[in-house]
């Protein structure tokens, strides 16, 4: 039964190859769209089947499906094999489920694009690689997927390669793609080194084997330099892929890609690969307290940093991009606090509401004829009622309004961070949550309410077609109700004493790390937890209220006044803390200048070229001489051959 | 006495029956050979029917290869050997056979209106039969006969386009040179027979285990036999015929000579060394010991270094792509000899892997050369300018083959080199590996020249695009796809070679 996992991988691959090769000949957008979506849809259905099979069998140990041996040289052998367990199937559900909706949405969104087929083949490639990433049973295959999604992301960011995209030293969308790719290289480097270390010390790259060895030797490995190094390097990889500080700079520029891409890759799935990697390696991470501390701090600071930027941005997609970075910070904070389930829970709810927000933004951009500046929108609720309603629901979810999905997952994170990290980190994260509520409702009000700030004669906003609004509705449903899968114990105990559905489901995955971290099986109840929840709710509601107060006024007098009063802080936020500029000044420019003036003009031209050209000249001289042997006269050949034998004979005999 | 005779006859008949059953693929080839002659008489007008019959012959032989039981034994009273090693090479010959016939279908120089193609395909079958026999021969006389079968067919094939002057010249040179090499070889065989009193490789081996006499005549005899093999694999200094013949022969035949003929030479050479000179008691070990005091390692290493170096260095100066590929094939023989030199199981496995990859990329490269010659009528490097833009498929395919020939990932050629170098380094012959790597670097220089001309020169020439039939294009893919596929998923190939290295050594 579990062998079906191969089909989950296979279908998107077939879609990628099929559409990639035959796309030119398939003239109909409908055919391409249906093929592209159905491959992912089939994978989703198989994932659902496997999901229920796991529940019914209560799979205690991961089920490994070997497909074939990829590399076998000496002691080193890597199999292409997939691992079916609770974590991989959960991610597979998110990737294929949300992925399917976004594929369907893209049929409408990309309608009329001249590279329609190319778009769908890339999307299928992405799904294929992402599934390899999450279903792999060893590090190398995950790394293949890791690089593969990076490639797909690169291809899709620069999808409209002939369009301009403004940014710090960025002019074309292709530049943004390069930036994403290059910044990710730094993280990948960490992943690679971690992989080398793992192979050198554990002698295997299989997840189950590494975790078993580490768990059995937990008293030896606990808090050693080796485990700390491995986990820190893995985390470096995560900061790249999941856009955390210090490598967060690429994600906002990745918005150069078409909006479905932003929704799928740069919000719902790929950027959560870092969370996946840490969850997959929960045993290693729980053996490294220092790394856990680092993960927590990086997560909290990123969450705060990005949230403060989100409040001043004027591009609808940029706001959502910084929001994504911020929410990913929340997830890392949860992981760092040892609350793996809470982190994964937030991945899931975030996939729903952030996917929805991006798709809603896409619908707005579509209806507004490619306008992305929220200062030039307003009162769109009147023109796009479905988009408005779903967008509003998602905003309520991300802001953390009670009973919406984001409320539960965010609450679980905040409580875990307080419990493990202490009051300060909790406080920073809570402030970030306040900003989240604020910037979301600033967005809602500027886009959908107030006065129309666009030229009514030129622009006729319109609601999007069904193929776009239906996925919105489905995601809206999930954004509202998805949270009930993981009701925190503090509420859940009213219904039963068991852990919530998600925690129960993921129990086998995190049993070992929970054991190491000393997490009790049964939750204790703290009265203070209710207080914290009350604060969280209050913060969310105040954030919303402030935003409404500020931005329901058409002249935006109050926001302007505040911006002028705190001009330095405002500029800092508007310019993203000048992080891009700092990187260019401190790192990129010195390297480029050094390479140009010394490495290229002196070392390369002088030393390297000198050696190369010199040896080339020698080789040429020799070969010209050798060439003369081939005279073309048969007698000479015979003579030379006999001479050759004689020479060898003489040589052999003389060596007796 | 009478009963003894009848027992002997009974055994003889039993052995013959058993051997003939295993001999089925060779019998199929022989039958196809005869059938072709008849078909040719009936359908003299058609150019392709004989080719199709040849393909059918190869197909039936392949089926017999597949269904024949895995067997490791003597046949025909120790003259013949059935083992996984010979089977591996027989598959190589069959694939090459398919390839050469298909390539010939798309050759303009061959399929001229006034030429009958019957003998052509007949001779290809005959040559393949010779290769089958040589890869299984366990007796020096049979080796010699098979070698001559191959050679005689190839002399004619090389000059098949007899109206072209350089083809006739090539054929003539080939004959002269071949006669000399084969004369030296049979001279060596006769000395060896005089010394040991036997022609069977296995009995020679047994003799050498006991042998205490002078080594000098043994060395002379062995070196003379080596000439015959060296000439087939075109190792320096027995390579002089190669450039002239490769340049003059039709492209399809050049490709066939450079792959299949060379494979046959390697198969028999490797068997000669292992069955004749390796201590059979430890031949299943990773590292073999030798029974004679002849320093084969040293001799083969010298041939290897010479072949690599001279092949690559002279190739640098060639202006004709076919001739350049001829020198490149000499260099590749050198790389493969590295695998033979180390005299280990790993080395032999590496050679076998290399051959499979070499088959793909070399046939592919020659096929592209032929397709280009079909359209532009030239094989000169100068005339390749801008061809990448006139035919992106051929330009891309050629680039892939050349990258593969250089030995860079992600192509099959990389895998072949990887295992060769691994085997050499595992036997602590680091210096040889260094020579090999340096040679690969040199080879990049001339391979890149082709690529440069195709893509970077004559970019703005507005010549018409080259048009090829869909079948001709499909055949390009048939070489390109496996070249890339085995560059990434090479494990099945390695398993195949590992399971085929088992050679019957008489014990």
mmCIF file with all atom_site columns, N, CA and C in Angstrom, chain B residues 197-255:
data_model
loop_
_atom_site.group_PDB
_atom_site.id
_atom_site.type_symbol
_atom_site.label_atom_id
_atom_site.label_alt_id
_atom_site.label_comp_id
_atom_site.label_asym_id
_atom_site.label_entity_id
_atom_site.label_seq_id
_atom_site.pdbx_PDB_ins_code
_atom_site.Cartn_x
_atom_site.Cartn_y
_atom_site.Cartn_z
_atom_site.occupancy
_atom_site.B_iso_or_equiv
_atom_site.pdbx_formal_charge
_atom_site.auth_seq_id
_atom_site.auth_comp_id
_atom_site.auth_asym_id
_atom_site.auth_atom_id
_atom_site.pdbx_PDB_model_num
ATOM 1   N N  . UNK B 1 197 ? 54.453 -26.269 -26.564 1.00 0.00 ? 197 UNK B N  1
ATOM 2   C CA . UNK B 1 197 ? 53.877 -27.491 -27.090 1.00 0.00 ? 197 UNK B CA 1
ATOM 3   C C  . UNK B 1 197 ? 52.372 -27.482 -27.103 1.00 0.00 ? 197 UNK B C  1
ATOM 4   N N  . UNK B 1 198 ? 51.761 -26.319 -26.934 1.00 0.00 ? 198 UNK B N  1
ATOM 5   C CA . UNK B 1 198 ? 50.299 -26.277 -26.949 1.00 0.00 ? 198 UNK B CA 1
ATOM 6   C C  . UNK B 1 198 ? 49.831 -24.931 -27.480 1.00 0.00 ? 198 UNK B C  1
ATOM 7   N N  . UNK B 1 199 ? 48.601 -24.877 -27.946 1.00 0.00 ? 199 UNK B N  1
ATOM 8   C CA . UNK B 1 199 ? 48.026 -23.613 -28.403 1.00 0.00 ? 199 UNK B CA 1
ATOM 9   C C  . UNK B 1 199 ? 46.883 -23.166 -27.501 1.00 0.00 ? 199 UNK B C  1
ATOM 10  N N  . UNK B 1 200 ? 46.491 -24.047 -26.592 1.00 0.00 ? 200 UNK B N  1
ATOM 11  C CA . UNK B 1 200 ? 45.400 -23.681 -25.702 1.00 0.00 ? 200 UNK B CA 1
ATOM 12  C C  . UNK B 1 200 ? 45.905 -22.711 -24.636 1.00 0.00 ? 200 UNK B C  1
ATOM 13  N N  . UNK B 1 201 ? 45.178 -21.650 -24.439 1.00 0.00 ? 201 UNK B N  1
ATOM 14  C CA . UNK B 1 201 ? 45.598 -20.646 -23.457 1.00 0.00 ? 201 UNK B CA 1
ATOM 15  C C  . UNK B 1 201 ? 45.732 -21.272 -22.069 1.00 0.00 ? 201 UNK B C  1
ATOM 16  N N  . UNK B 1 202 ? 44.839 -22.205 -21.787 1.00 0.00 ? 202 UNK B N  1
ATOM 17  C CA . UNK B 1 202 ? 44.816 -22.762 -20.440 1.00 0.00 ? 202 UNK B CA 1
ATOM 18  C C  . UNK B 1 202 ? 45.997 -23.693 -20.214 1.00 0.00 ? 202 UNK B C  1
ATOM 19  N N  . UNK B 1 203 ? 46.370 -24.397 -21.282 1.00 0.00 ? 203 UNK B N  1
ATOM 20  C CA . UNK B 1 203 ? 47.531 -25.272 -21.136 1.00 0.00 ? 203 UNK B CA 1
ATOM 21  C C  . UNK B 1 203 ? 48.821 -24.465 -21.148 1.00 0.00 ? 203 UNK B C  1
ATOM 22  N N  . UNK B 1 204 ? 48.807 -23.365 -21.890 1.00 0.00 ? 204 UNK B N  1
ATOM 23  C CA . UNK B 1 204 ? 49.977 -22.476 -21.829 1.00 0.00 ? 204 UNK B CA 1
ATOM 24  C C  . UNK B 1 204 ? 50.156 -21.986 -20.403 1.00 0.00 ? 204 UNK B C  1
ATOM 25  N N  . UNK B 1 205 ? 49.027 -21.620 -19.798 1.00 0.00 ? 205 UNK B N  1
ATOM 26  C CA . UNK B 1 205 ? 49.067 -21.162 -18.429 1.00 0.00 ? 205 UNK B CA 1
ATOM 27  C C  . UNK B 1 205 ? 49.642 -22.232 -17.510 1.00 0.00 ? 205 UNK B C  1
ATOM 28  N N  . UNK B 1 206 ? 49.145 -23.471 -17.684 1.00 0.00 ? 206 UNK B N  1
ATOM 29  C CA . UNK B 1 206 ? 49.633 -24.561 -16.847 1.00 0.00 ? 206 UNK B CA 1
ATOM 30  C C  . UNK B 1 206 ? 51.125 -24.782 -17.078 1.00 0.00 ? 206 UNK B C  1
ATOM 31  N N  . UNK B 1 207 ? 51.535 -24.648 -18.341 1.00 0.00 ? 207 UNK B N  1
ATOM 32  C CA . UNK B 1 207 ? 52.956 -24.829 -18.664 1.00 0.00 ? 207 UNK B CA 1
ATOM 33  C C  . UNK B 1 207 ? 53.808 -23.766 -17.969 1.00 0.00 ? 207 UNK B C  1
ATOM 34  N N  . UNK B 1 208 ? 53.323 -22.520 -18.032 1.00 0.00 ? 208 UNK B N  1
ATOM 35  C CA . UNK B 1 208 ? 54.112 -21.422 -17.470 1.00 0.00 ? 208 UNK B CA 1
ATOM 36  C C  . UNK B 1 208 ? 54.262 -21.565 -15.959 1.00 0.00 ? 208 UNK B C  1
ATOM 37  N N  . UNK B 1 209 ? 53.253 -22.155 -15.309 1.00 0.00 ? 209 UNK B N  1
ATOM 38  C CA . UNK B 1 209 ? 53.351 -22.332 -13.873 1.00 0.00 ? 209 UNK B CA 1
ATOM 39  C C  . UNK B 1 209 ? 54.565 -23.190 -13.509 1.00 0.00 ? 209 UNK B C  1
ATOM 40  N N  . UNK B 1 210 ? 54.878 -24.138 -14.401 1.00 0.00 ? 210 UNK B N  1
ATOM 41  C CA . UNK B 1 210 ? 55.996 -25.037 -14.126 1.00 0.00 ? 210 UNK B CA 1
ATOM 42  C C  . UNK B 1 210 ? 57.318 -24.537 -14.733 1.00 0.00 ? 210 UNK B C  1
ATOM 43  N N  . UNK B 1 211 ? 57.225 -23.617 -15.653 1.00 0.00 ? 211 UNK B N  1
ATOM 44  C CA . UNK B 1 211 ? 58.350 -23.267 -16.529 1.00 0.00 ? 211 UNK B CA 1
ATOM 45  C C  . UNK B 1 211 ? 59.510 -22.656 -15.741 1.00 0.00 ? 211 UNK B C  1
ATOM 46  N N  . UNK B 1 212 ? 60.720 -23.170 -16.002 1.00 0.00 ? 212 UNK B N  1
ATOM 47  C CA . UNK B 1 212 ? 61.898 -22.656 -15.312 1.00 0.00 ? 212 UNK B CA 1
ATOM 48  C C  . UNK B 1 212 ? 62.936 -22.141 -16.298 1.00 0.00 ? 212 UNK B C  1
ATOM 49  N N  . UNK B 1 213 ? 62.691 -22.331 -17.619 1.00 0.00 ? 213 UNK B N  1
ATOM 50  C CA . UNK B 1 213 ? 63.693 -22.032 -18.626 1.00 0.00 ? 213 UNK B CA 1
ATOM 51  C C  . UNK B 1 213 ? 63.927 -20.544 -18.840 1.00 0.00 ? 213 UNK B C  1
ATOM 52  N N  . UNK B 1 214 ? 64.652 -20.215 -19.900 1.00 0.00 ? 214 UNK B N  1
ATOM 53  C CA . UNK B 1 214 ? 64.962 -18.810 -20.182 1.00 0.00 ? 214 UNK B CA 1
ATOM 54  C C  . UNK B 1 214 ? 63.698 -18.007 -20.531 1.00 0.00 ? 214 UNK B C  1
ATOM 55  N N  . UNK B 1 215 ? 63.693 -16.753 -20.146 1.00 0.00 ? 215 UNK B N  1
ATOM 56  C CA . UNK B 1 215 ? 62.506 -15.922 -20.345 1.00 0.00 ? 215 UNK B CA 1
ATOM 57  C C  . UNK B 1 215 ? 62.529 -15.240 -21.707 1.00 0.00 ? 215 UNK B C  1
ATOM 58  N N  . UNK B 1 216 ? 63.718 -15.018 -22.239 1.00 0.00 ? 216 UNK B N  1
ATOM 59  C CA . UNK B 1 216 ? 63.845 -14.200 -23.445 1.00 0.00 ? 216 UNK B CA 1
ATOM 60  C C  . UNK B 1 216 ? 62.960 -14.663 -24.595 1.00 0.00 ? 216 UNK B C  1
ATOM 61  N N  . UNK B 1 217 ? 63.025 -15.949 -24.993 1.00 0.00 ? 217 UNK B N  1
ATOM 62  C CA . UNK B 1 217 ? 62.151 -16.361 -26.111 1.00 0.00 ? 217 UNK B CA 1
ATOM 63  C C  . UNK B 1 217 ? 60.678 -16.174 -25.793 1.00 0.00 ? 217 UNK B C  1
ATOM 64  N N  . UNK B 1 218 ? 60.328 -16.370 -24.554 1.00 0.00 ? 218 UNK B N  1
ATOM 65  C CA . UNK B 1 218 ? 58.943 -16.190 -24.151 1.00 0.00 ? 218 UNK B CA 1
ATOM 66  C C  . UNK B 1 218 ? 58.508 -14.736 -24.337 1.00 0.00 ? 218 UNK B C  1
ATOM 67  N N  . UNK B 1 219 ? 59.392 -13.826 -23.964 1.00 0.00 ? 219 UNK B N  1
ATOM 68  C CA . UNK B 1 219 ? 59.079 -12.400 -24.106 1.00 0.00 ? 219 UNK B CA 1
ATOM 69  C C  . UNK B 1 219 ? 58.917 -12.056 -25.578 1.00 0.00 ? 219 UNK B C  1
ATOM 70  N N  . UNK B 1 220 ? 59.853 -12.536 -26.384 1.00 0.00 ? 220 UNK B N  1
ATOM 71  C CA . UNK B 1 220 ? 59.785 -12.220 -27.809 1.00 0.00 ? 220 UNK B CA 1
ATOM 72  C C  . UNK B 1 220 ? 58.474 -12.740 -28.396 1.00 0.00 ? 220 UNK B C  1
ATOM 73  N N  . UNK B 1 221 ? 58.169 -14.004 -28.087 1.00 0.00 ? 221 UNK B N  1
ATOM 74  C CA . UNK B 1 221 ? 56.952 -14.595 -28.639 1.00 0.00 ? 221 UNK B CA 1
ATOM 75  C C  . UNK B 1 221 ? 55.730 -13.810 -28.186 1.00 0.00 ? 221 UNK B C  1
ATOM 76  N N  . UNK B 1 222 ? 55.658 -13.493 -26.899 1.00 0.00 ? 222 UNK B N  1
ATOM 77  C CA . UNK B 1 222 ? 54.486 -12.791 -26.370 1.00 0.00 ? 222 UNK B CA 1
ATOM 78  C C  . UNK B 1 222 ? 54.343 -11.417 -26.998 1.00 0.00 ? 222 UNK B C  1
ATOM 79  N N  . UNK B 1 223 ? 55.484 -10.736 -27.153 1.00 0.00 ? 223 UNK B N  1
ATOM 80  C CA . UNK B 1 223 ? 55.412 -9.397  -27.741 1.00 0.00 ? 223 UNK B CA 1
ATOM 81  C C  . UNK B 1 223 ? 54.912 -9.467  -29.175 1.00 0.00 ? 223 UNK B C  1
ATOM 82  N N  . UNK B 1 224 ? 55.335 -10.504 -29.894 1.00 0.00 ? 224 UNK B N  1
ATOM 83  C CA . UNK B 1 224 ? 54.894 -10.629 -31.278 1.00 0.00 ? 224 UNK B CA 1
ATOM 84  C C  . UNK B 1 224 ? 53.398 -10.913 -31.349 1.00 0.00 ? 224 UNK B C  1
ATOM 85  N N  . UNK B 1 225 ? 52.893 -11.726 -30.421 1.00 0.00 ? 225 UNK B N  1
ATOM 86  C CA . UNK B 1 225 ? 51.447 -11.947 -30.384 1.00 0.00 ? 225 UNK B CA 1
ATOM 87  C C  . UNK B 1 225 ? 50.746 -10.638 -30.055 1.00 0.00 ? 225 UNK B C  1
ATOM 88  N N  . UNK B 1 226 ? 51.376 -9.904  -29.148 1.00 0.00 ? 226 UNK B N  1
ATOM 89  C CA . UNK B 1 226 ? 50.809 -8.623  -28.737 1.00 0.00 ? 226 UNK B CA 1
ATOM 90  C C  . UNK B 1 226 ? 50.618 -7.682  -29.926 1.00 0.00 ? 226 UNK B C  1
ATOM 91  N N  . UNK B 1 227 ? 51.526 -7.800  -30.940 1.00 0.00 ? 227 UNK B N  1
ATOM 92  C CA . UNK B 1 227 ? 51.405 -6.933  -32.113 1.00 0.00 ? 227 UNK B CA 1
ATOM 93  C C  . UNK B 1 227 ? 50.021 -7.074  -32.742 1.00 0.00 ? 227 UNK B C  1
ATOM 94  N N  . UNK B 1 228 ? 49.583 -8.349  -32.841 1.00 0.00 ? 228 UNK B N  1
ATOM 95  C CA . UNK B 1 228 ? 48.274 -8.589  -33.447 1.00 0.00 ? 228 UNK B CA 1
ATOM 96  C C  . UNK B 1 228 ? 47.172 -7.880  -32.692 1.00 0.00 ? 228 UNK B C  1
ATOM 97  N N  . UNK B 1 229 ? 47.221 -7.967  -31.371 1.00 0.00 ? 229 UNK B N  1
ATOM 98  C CA . UNK B 1 229 ? 46.188 -7.301  -30.563 1.00 0.00 ? 229 UNK B CA 1
ATOM 99  C C  . UNK B 1 229 ? 46.341 -5.785  -30.621 1.00 0.00 ? 229 UNK B C  1
ATOM 100 N N  . UNK B 1 230 ? 47.583 -5.349  -30.501 1.00 0.00 ? 230 UNK B N  1
ATOM 101 C CA . UNK B 1 230 ? 47.851 -3.913  -30.491 1.00 0.00 ? 230 UNK B CA 1
ATOM 102 C C  . UNK B 1 230 ? 47.363 -3.258  -31.775 1.00 0.00 ? 230 UNK B C  1
ATOM 103 N N  . UNK B 1 231 ? 47.497 -4.011  -32.862 1.00 0.00 ? 231 UNK B N  1
ATOM 104 C CA . UNK B 1 231 ? 47.051 -3.488  -34.154 1.00 0.00 ? 231 UNK B CA 1
ATOM 105 C C  . UNK B 1 231 ? 45.533 -3.377  -34.177 1.00 0.00 ? 231 UNK B C  1
ATOM 106 N N  . UNK B 1 232 ? 44.840 -4.337  -33.574 1.00 0.00 ? 232 UNK B N  1
ATOM 107 C CA . UNK B 1 232 ? 43.372 -4.282  -33.569 1.00 0.00 ? 232 UNK B CA 1
ATOM 108 C C  . UNK B 1 232 ? 42.855 -3.140  -32.700 1.00 0.00 ? 232 UNK B C  1
ATOM 109 N N  . UNK B 1 233 ? 43.502 -2.932  -31.559 1.00 0.00 ? 233 UNK B N  1
ATOM 110 C CA . UNK B 1 233 ? 43.002 -1.866  -30.679 1.00 0.00 ? 233 UNK B CA 1
ATOM 111 C C  . UNK B 1 233 ? 43.665 -0.533  -31.009 1.00 0.00 ? 233 UNK B C  1
ATOM 112 N N  . UNK B 1 234 ? 44.477 -0.522  -32.047 1.00 0.00 ? 234 UNK B N  1
ATOM 113 C CA . UNK B 1 234 ? 45.239 0.654   -32.473 1.00 0.00 ? 234 UNK B CA 1
ATOM 114 C C  . UNK B 1 234 ? 45.923 1.364   -31.313 1.00 0.00 ? 234 UNK B C  1
ATOM 115 N N  . UNK B 1 235 ? 46.763 0.575   -30.637 1.00 0.00 ? 235 UNK B N  1
ATOM 116 C CA . UNK B 1 235 ? 47.604 1.154   -29.595 1.00 0.00 ? 235 UNK B CA 1
ATOM 117 C C  . UNK B 1 235 ? 48.934 1.555   -30.217 1.00 0.00 ? 235 UNK B C  1
ATOM 118 N N  . UNK B 1 236 ? 49.463 2.662   -29.754 1.00 0.00 ? 236 UNK B N  1
ATOM 119 C CA . UNK B 1 236 ? 50.780 3.099   -30.223 1.00 0.00 ? 236 UNK B CA 1
ATOM 120 C C  . UNK B 1 236 ? 51.797 2.078   -29.722 1.00 0.00 ? 236 UNK B C  1
ATOM 121 N N  . UNK B 1 237 ? 52.749 1.606   -30.504 1.00 0.00 ? 237 UNK B N  1
ATOM 122 C CA . UNK B 1 237 ? 53.144 2.028   -31.851 1.00 0.00 ? 237 UNK B CA 1
ATOM 123 C C  . UNK B 1 237 ? 52.569 1.154   -32.967 1.00 0.00 ? 237 UNK B C  1
ATOM 124 N N  . UNK B 1 238 ? 51.410 0.569   -32.765 1.00 0.00 ? 238 UNK B N  1
ATOM 125 C CA . UNK B 1 238 ? 50.831 -0.264  -33.834 1.00 0.00 ? 238 UNK B CA 1
ATOM 126 C C  . UNK B 1 238 ? 49.637 0.444   -34.476 1.00 0.00 ? 238 UNK B C  1
ATOM 127 N N  . UNK B 1 239 ? 49.615 1.734   -34.387 1.00 0.00 ? 239 UNK B N  1
ATOM 128 C CA . UNK B 1 239 ? 48.413 2.504   -34.690 1.00 0.00 ? 239 UNK B CA 1
ATOM 129 C C  . UNK B 1 239 ? 48.477 3.173   -36.053 1.00 0.00 ? 239 UNK B C  1
ATOM 130 N N  . UNK B 1 240 ? 49.609 3.044   -36.764 1.00 0.00 ? 240 UNK B N  1
ATOM 131 C CA . UNK B 1 240 ? 49.831 3.955   -37.896 1.00 0.00 ? 240 UNK B CA 1
ATOM 132 C C  . UNK B 1 240 ? 48.770 3.874   -38.980 1.00 0.00 ? 240 UNK B C  1
ATOM 133 N N  . UNK B 1 241 ? 48.157 2.721   -39.080 1.00 0.00 ? 241 UNK B N  1
ATOM 134 C CA . UNK B 1 241 ? 47.105 2.579   -40.093 1.00 0.00 ? 241 UNK B CA 1
ATOM 135 C C  . UNK B 1 241 ? 45.871 3.407   -39.731 1.00 0.00 ? 241 UNK B C  1
ATOM 136 N N  . UNK B 1 242 ? 45.668 3.621   -38.414 1.00 0.00 ? 242 UNK B N  1
ATOM 137 C CA . UNK B 1 242 ? 44.385 4.136   -37.942 1.00 0.00 ? 242 UNK B CA 1
ATOM 138 C C  . UNK B 1 242 ? 43.952 5.444   -38.591 1.00 0.00 ? 242 UNK B C  1
ATOM 139 N N  . UNK B 1 243 ? 44.763 6.497   -38.532 1.00 0.00 ? 243 UNK B N  1
ATOM 140 C CA . UNK B 1 243 ? 44.284 7.776   -39.062 1.00 0.00 ? 243 UNK B CA 1
ATOM 141 C C  . UNK B 1 243 ? 43.936 7.700   -40.538 1.00 0.00 ? 243 UNK B C  1
ATOM 142 N N  . UNK B 1 244 ? 44.775 7.041   -41.315 1.00 0.00 ? 244 UNK B N  1
ATOM 143 C CA . UNK B 1 244 ? 44.520 6.981   -42.751 1.00 0.00 ? 244 UNK B CA 1
ATOM 144 C C  . UNK B 1 244 ? 43.244 6.199   -43.050 1.00 0.00 ? 244 UNK B C  1
ATOM 145 N N  . UNK B 1 245 ? 43.090 5.057   -42.372 1.00 0.00 ? 245 UNK B N  1
ATOM 146 C CA . UNK B 1 245 ? 41.926 4.223   -42.636 1.00 0.00 ? 245 UNK B CA 1
ATOM 147 C C  . UNK B 1 245 ? 40.660 4.898   -42.132 1.00 0.00 ? 245 UNK B C  1
ATOM 148 N N  . UNK B 1 246 ? 40.733 5.451   -40.933 1.00 0.00 ? 246 UNK B N  1
ATOM 149 C CA . UNK B 1 246 ? 39.538 6.094   -40.365 1.00 0.00 ? 246 UNK B CA 1
ATOM 150 C C  . UNK B 1 246 ? 39.098 7.269   -41.239 1.00 0.00 ? 246 UNK B C  1
ATOM 151 N N  . UNK B 1 247 ? 40.064 7.965   -41.793 1.00 0.00 ? 247 UNK B N  1
ATOM 152 C CA . UNK B 1 247 ? 39.704 9.118   -42.607 1.00 0.00 ? 247 UNK B CA 1
ATOM 153 C C  . UNK B 1 247 ? 39.127 8.681   -43.946 1.00 0.00 ? 247 UNK B C  1
ATOM 154 N N  . UNK B 1 248 ? 39.701 7.604   -44.495 1.00 0.00 ? 248 UNK B N  1
ATOM 155 C CA . UNK B 1 248 ? 39.288 7.200   -45.827 1.00 0.00 ? 248 UNK B CA 1
ATOM 156 C C  . UNK B 1 248 ? 38.003 6.390   -45.861 1.00 0.00 ? 248 UNK B C  1
ATOM 157 N N  . UNK B 1 249 ? 37.764 5.600   -44.822 1.00 0.00 ? 249 UNK B N  1
ATOM 158 C CA . UNK B 1 249 ? 36.622 4.694   -44.840 1.00 0.00 ? 249 UNK B CA 1
ATOM 159 C C  . UNK B 1 249 ? 35.321 5.474   -44.728 1.00 0.00 ? 249 UNK B C  1
ATOM 160 N N  . UNK B 1 250 ? 34.212 4.858   -45.162 1.00 0.00 ? 250 UNK B N  1
ATOM 161 C CA . UNK B 1 250 ? 32.906 5.500   -44.927 1.00 0.00 ? 250 UNK B CA 1
ATOM 162 C C  . UNK B 1 250 ? 32.718 5.714   -43.422 1.00 0.00 ? 250 UNK B C  1
ATOM 163 N N  . UNK B 1 251 ? 31.989 6.789   -43.061 1.00 0.00 ? 251 UNK B N  1
ATOM 164 C CA . UNK B 1 251 ? 31.909 7.157   -41.651 1.00 0.00 ? 251 UNK B CA 1
ATOM 165 C C  . UNK B 1 251 ? 31.360 6.016   -40.808 1.00 0.00 ? 251 UNK B C  1
ATOM 166 N N  . UNK B 1 252 ? 30.342 5.332   -41.332 1.00 0.00 ? 252 UNK B N  1
ATOM 167 C CA . UNK B 1 252 ? 29.737 4.262   -40.549 1.00 0.00 ? 252 UNK B CA 1
ATOM 168 C C  . UNK B 1 252 ? 30.776 3.196   -40.220 1.00 0.00 ? 252 UNK B C  1
ATOM 169 N N  . UNK B 1 253 ? 31.609 2.864   -41.226 1.00 0.00 ? 253 UNK B N  1
ATOM 170 C CA . UNK B 1 253 ? 32.627 1.841   -41.006 1.00 0.00 ? 253 UNK B CA 1
ATOM 171 C C  . UNK B 1 253 ? 33.685 2.339   -40.037 1.00 0.00 ? 253 UNK B C  1
ATOM 172 N N  . UNK B 1 254 ? 34.055 3.605   -40.172 1.00 0.00 ? 254 UNK B N  1
ATOM 173 C CA . UNK B 1 254 ? 35.013 4.167   -39.221 1.00 0.00 ? 254 UNK B CA 1
ATOM 174 C C  . UNK B 1 254 ? 34.500 4.001   -37.800 1.00 0.00 ? 254 UNK B C  1
ATOM 175 N N  . UNK B 1 255 ? 33.219 4.337   -37.606 1.00 0.00 ? 255 UNK B N  1
ATOM 176 C CA . UNK B 1 255 ? 32.645 4.214   -36.268 1.00 0.00 ? 255 UNK B CA 1
ATOM 177 C C  . UNK B 1 255 ? 32.680 2.767   -35.811 1.00 0.00 ? 255 UNK B C  1
#
